[in-house]
């Protein structure tokens, strides 16, 4: 095969909003990405046997909440395969601590009362520390394990930046990074640390990407 033919047959990389039928794949990607995250291990008691079950339930209900609230959920595709996903809260519907009741009831059943309470408190603390009034919150981001370290994360963050630029009222995007590799990644795409936060035994960095005027 010639090099020209190889280029022509190379799968297309594209970012687009998720459809309802892709939510299960997105949930699987997020589960893999956050399974070993220190904050989720802390909140959902990683040492217990039902940790994975409760984490899956929490991610599933979080995605459902994003979908029902019409919040931006972006998928990154290599050809027809989803290789990445990012979930944002937009400035006009930033998730508040008082979740709507049907979500909270499902969360209580799937993740447990204490974990639900800790997750809500975590969100309240992070949001109160963001140095902006109107902003997007990058709540979840994941790249398929087989496609990491190949630049796909940068493609996905470019899509996030496009969403930011299309929303004239948003001052920027905030994200909470719990691991050094996450800090390095976000720093590489123009996010800066604005505050260190701690939740129990877990510490992390609140990072912000400001809108370019």
Tab-separated table of C-alpha atoms in Angstrom:
chain	number	residue	atom	x	y	z
A	1	UNK	CA	0.000	0.000	0.000
A	2	UNK	CA	1.380	3.399	-0.925
A	3	UNK	CA	1.830	6.090	1.722
A	4	UNK	CA	-0.833	8.171	-0.018
A	5	UNK	CA	-3.319	5.310	0.164
A	6	UNK	CA	-2.460	4.744	3.822
A	7	UNK	CA	-3.256	8.375	4.595
A	8	UNK	CA	-6.519	8.151	2.670
A	9	UNK	CA	-7.555	5.056	4.651
A	10	UNK	CA	-6.635	6.544	8.019
A	11	UNK	CA	-9.727	6.726	10.291
A	12	UNK	CA	-11.156	10.194	10.737
A	13	UNK	CA	-10.805	11.867	14.138
A	14	UNK	CA	-13.801	13.975	15.066
A	15	UNK	CA	-15.521	15.394	18.134
A	16	UNK	CA	-19.290	15.691	18.396
A	17	UNK	CA	-22.051	15.772	20.965
A	18	UNK	CA	-23.098	12.340	22.169
A	19	UNK	CA	-26.305	10.658	21.136
A	20	UNK	CA	-28.411	8.711	23.649
A	21	UNK	CA	-27.197	5.360	22.308
A	22	UNK	CA	-23.573	6.280	23.098
A	23	UNK	CA	-24.144	6.922	26.800
A	24	UNK	CA	-23.343	3.338	27.815
A	25	UNK	CA	-19.994	3.459	26.002
A	26	UNK	CA	-19.270	6.820	27.613
A	27	UNK	CA	-20.057	5.391	31.048
A	28	UNK	CA	-17.632	2.530	30.436
A	29	UNK	CA	-14.851	4.946	29.426
A	30	UNK	CA	-15.443	7.097	32.509
A	31	UNK	CA	-15.496	4.051	34.793
A	32	UNK	CA	-12.089	2.947	33.481
A	33	UNK	CA	-10.697	6.455	33.829
A	34	UNK	CA	-11.875	7.065	37.395
A	35	UNK	CA	-11.598	3.561	38.861
A	36	UNK	CA	-8.257	4.380	40.526
A	37	UNK	CA	-8.799	8.089	41.074
A	38	UNK	CA	-7.870	8.914	44.705
A	39	UNK	CA	-10.930	11.096	45.243
A	40	UNK	CA	-13.386	8.455	44.059
A	41	UNK	CA	-11.578	5.790	46.068
A	42	UNK	CA	-12.014	8.042	49.110
A	43	UNK	CA	-15.666	8.933	48.495
A	44	UNK	CA	-16.855	5.454	47.494
A	45	UNK	CA	-14.703	3.455	49.947
A	46	UNK	CA	-12.359	1.735	47.522
A	47	UNK	CA	-11.403	-0.936	50.028
A	48	UNK	CA	-14.934	-2.349	50.187
A	49	UNK	CA	-16.111	-5.203	47.984
A	50	UNK	CA	-18.978	-3.225	46.444
A	51	UNK	CA	-16.764	-0.263	45.426
A	52	UNK	CA	-16.928	-1.043	41.710
A	53	UNK	CA	-20.691	-1.522	41.791
A	54	UNK	CA	-21.259	1.800	43.552
A	55	UNK	CA	-18.803	3.650	41.293
A	56	UNK	CA	-20.548	2.321	38.188
A	57	UNK	CA	-23.915	3.378	39.615
A	58	UNK	CA	-22.642	6.869	40.411
A	59	UNK	CA	-21.151	7.383	36.943
A	60	UNK	CA	-24.295	6.071	35.281
A	61	UNK	CA	-26.507	8.463	37.228
A	62	UNK	CA	-24.118	11.394	36.698
A	63	UNK	CA	-24.295	10.853	32.945
A	64	UNK	CA	-28.062	10.587	33.147
A	65	UNK	CA	-28.169	13.889	35.037
A	66	UNK	CA	-25.991	15.580	32.405
A	67	UNK	CA	-28.163	14.208	29.607
A	68	UNK	CA	-31.488	15.173	31.175
A	69	UNK	CA	-30.214	18.677	31.949
A	70	UNK	CA	-28.993	19.069	28.334
A	71	UNK	CA	-25.435	19.707	29.477
A	72	UNK	CA	-22.554	19.328	26.977
A	73	UNK	CA	-21.318	15.739	26.648
A	74	UNK	CA	-18.707	15.495	23.918
A	75	UNK	CA	-17.432	12.278	22.384
A	76	UNK	CA	-14.148	11.907	20.525
A	77	UNK	CA	-14.351	9.382	17.702
A	78	UNK	CA	-11.711	7.535	15.710
A	79	UNK	CA	-13.714	6.437	12.727
A	80	UNK	CA	-16.879	4.981	14.249
A	81	UNK	CA	-15.277	4.066	17.590
A	82	UNK	CA	-15.587	6.369	20.590
A	83	UNK	CA	-12.142	6.826	22.131
A	84	UNK	CA	-12.828	9.702	24.493
A	85	UNK	CA	-15.535	11.641	26.304
A	86	UNK	CA	-15.818	14.919	28.212
A	87	UNK	CA	-18.732	16.161	30.360
A	88	UNK	CA	-19.197	19.831	31.156
A	89	UNK	CA	-21.582	21.948	33.183
A	90	UNK	CA	-22.485	25.110	31.289
A	91	UNK	CA	-22.621	28.534	33.028
A	92	UNK	CA	-26.384	28.865	32.689
A	93	UNK	CA	-27.038	25.519	34.397
A	94	UNK	CA	-24.053	24.945	36.675
A	95	UNK	CA	-24.842	21.920	38.840
A	96	UNK	CA	-25.912	23.018	42.304
A	97	UNK	CA	-25.556	21.106	45.560
A	98	UNK	CA	-29.298	20.445	45.741
A	99	UNK	CA	-29.617	17.830	42.998
A	100	UNK	CA	-33.069	17.220	41.601
A	101	UNK	CA	-34.782	14.541	43.637
A	102	UNK	CA	-35.051	11.693	41.164
A	103	UNK	CA	-31.266	11.807	40.666
A	104	UNK	CA	-30.567	11.912	44.387
A	105	UNK	CA	-32.859	8.982	45.092
A	106	UNK	CA	-31.209	6.881	42.378
A	107	UNK	CA	-27.801	7.918	43.666
A	108	UNK	CA	-28.721	6.940	47.222
A	109	UNK	CA	-29.854	3.520	46.053
A	110	UNK	CA	-26.797	2.920	43.885
A	111	UNK	CA	-23.942	4.610	45.717
A	112	UNK	CA	-25.154	4.920	49.301
A	113	UNK	CA	-26.146	7.887	51.479
A	114	UNK	CA	-22.682	8.801	52.758
A	115	UNK	CA	-21.062	8.650	49.312
A	116	UNK	CA	-23.842	10.782	47.833
A	117	UNK	CA	-23.448	13.364	50.599
A	118	UNK	CA	-19.660	13.458	50.171
A	119	UNK	CA	-19.958	13.888	46.417
A	120	UNK	CA	-22.346	16.813	46.793
A	121	UNK	CA	-20.118	18.426	49.437
A	122	UNK	CA	-17.136	17.971	47.136
A	123	UNK	CA	-18.917	19.811	44.354
A	124	UNK	CA	-19.965	22.646	46.672
A	125	UNK	CA	-16.394	23.124	47.893
A	126	UNK	CA	-14.898	23.115	44.398
A	127	UNK	CA	-17.497	25.494	42.978
A	128	UNK	CA	-17.104	27.971	45.823
A	129	UNK	CA	-13.353	28.116	45.139
A	130	UNK	CA	-13.639	28.880	41.406
A	131	UNK	CA	-12.492	32.503	40.820
A	132	UNK	CA	-15.127	33.137	38.143
A	133	UNK	CA	-18.834	33.927	38.200
A	134	UNK	CA	-19.894	32.406	34.883
A	135	UNK	CA	-17.882	29.397	33.789
A	136	UNK	CA	-17.915	25.855	32.461
A	137	UNK	CA	-16.958	23.040	34.832
A	138	UNK	CA	-15.176	20.078	33.288
A	139	UNK	CA	-16.622	17.388	35.544
A	140	UNK	CA	-15.413	14.265	33.715
A	141	UNK	CA	-12.911	13.480	30.984
A	142	UNK	CA	-11.641	10.125	29.725
A	143	UNK	CA	-9.594	8.626	26.908
A	144	UNK	CA	-9.759	4.891	26.178
A	145	UNK	CA	-6.705	3.159	27.744
A	146	UNK	CA	-5.566	1.798	24.362
A	147	UNK	CA	-5.549	5.289	22.861
A	148	UNK	CA	-3.787	7.229	25.604
A	149	UNK	CA	-0.491	9.042	25.001
A	150	UNK	CA	-1.291	9.537	21.314
A	151	UNK	CA	-2.583	13.102	21.436
A	152	UNK	CA	-6.278	12.243	21.659
A	153	UNK	CA	-6.605	14.107	24.947
A	154	UNK	CA	-5.505	17.284	23.202
A	155	UNK	CA	-8.104	16.753	20.479
A	156	UNK	CA	-10.763	16.396	23.156
A	157	UNK	CA	-9.633	19.508	25.010
A	158	UNK	CA	-9.701	21.448	21.729
A	159	UNK	CA	-13.379	20.477	21.485
A	160	UNK	CA	-13.917	21.688	25.066
A	161	UNK	CA	-12.296	25.002	24.152
A	162	UNK	CA	-14.595	25.286	21.126
A	163	UNK	CA	-17.616	24.925	23.432
A	164	UNK	CA	-16.158	27.653	25.644
A	165	UNK	CA	-15.614	30.017	22.718
A	166	UNK	CA	-19.162	29.439	21.473
A	167	UNK	CA	-20.615	30.460	24.849
A	168	UNK	CA	-20.098	34.223	25.015
A	169	UNK	CA	-20.970	34.526	28.719
A	170	UNK	CA	-18.480	31.933	29.938
A	171	UNK	CA	-15.278	33.297	31.468
A	172	UNK	CA	-13.435	29.986	31.244
A	173	UNK	CA	-13.324	26.314	32.189
A	174	UNK	CA	-12.536	24.933	35.655
A	175	UNK	CA	-11.394	21.398	36.525
A	176	UNK	CA	-10.262	19.601	39.682
A	177	UNK	CA	-7.150	17.440	39.208
A	178	UNK	CA	-6.232	14.876	41.861
A	179	UNK	CA	-3.122	13.283	40.340
A	180	UNK	CA	0.177	14.714	39.134
A	181	UNK	CA	-0.260	13.301	35.636
A	182	UNK	CA	-3.602	15.094	35.368
A	183	UNK	CA	-2.041	18.359	36.494
A	184	UNK	CA	0.665	18.008	33.882
A	185	UNK	CA	-1.862	17.263	31.159
A	186	UNK	CA	-4.081	20.237	31.965
A	187	UNK	CA	-1.072	22.500	32.393
A	188	UNK	CA	-0.020	21.460	28.903
A	189	UNK	CA	-3.335	22.711	27.493
A	190	UNK	CA	-3.177	26.115	29.213
A	191	UNK	CA	-4.831	25.412	32.566
A	192	UNK	CA	-3.305	26.992	35.666
A	193	UNK	CA	-3.562	26.038	39.322
A	194	UNK	CA	-5.584	28.584	41.290
A	195	UNK	CA	-6.060	26.711	44.575
A	196	UNK	CA	-5.139	23.512	46.384
A	197	UNK	CA	-8.090	21.691	47.948
A	198	UNK	CA	-8.356	18.696	50.276
A	199	UNK	CA	-11.133	16.162	50.821
A	200	UNK	CA	-10.362	13.795	53.680
A	201	UNK	CA	-7.006	12.220	52.872
A	202	UNK	CA	-7.088	13.364	49.243
A	203	UNK	CA	-5.682	16.634	47.954
A	204	UNK	CA	-5.866	18.108	44.493
A	205	UNK	CA	-5.565	21.228	42.412
A	206	UNK	CA	-8.378	23.434	41.180
A	207	UNK	CA	-7.209	24.475	37.718
A	208	UNK	CA	-8.674	27.105	35.400
A	209	UNK	CA	-8.413	27.896	31.706
A	210	UNK	CA	-9.464	31.490	31.110
A	211	UNK	CA	-11.293	32.552	28.003
A	212	UNK	CA	-9.078	34.217	25.423
A	213	UNK	CA	-10.494	37.605	24.508
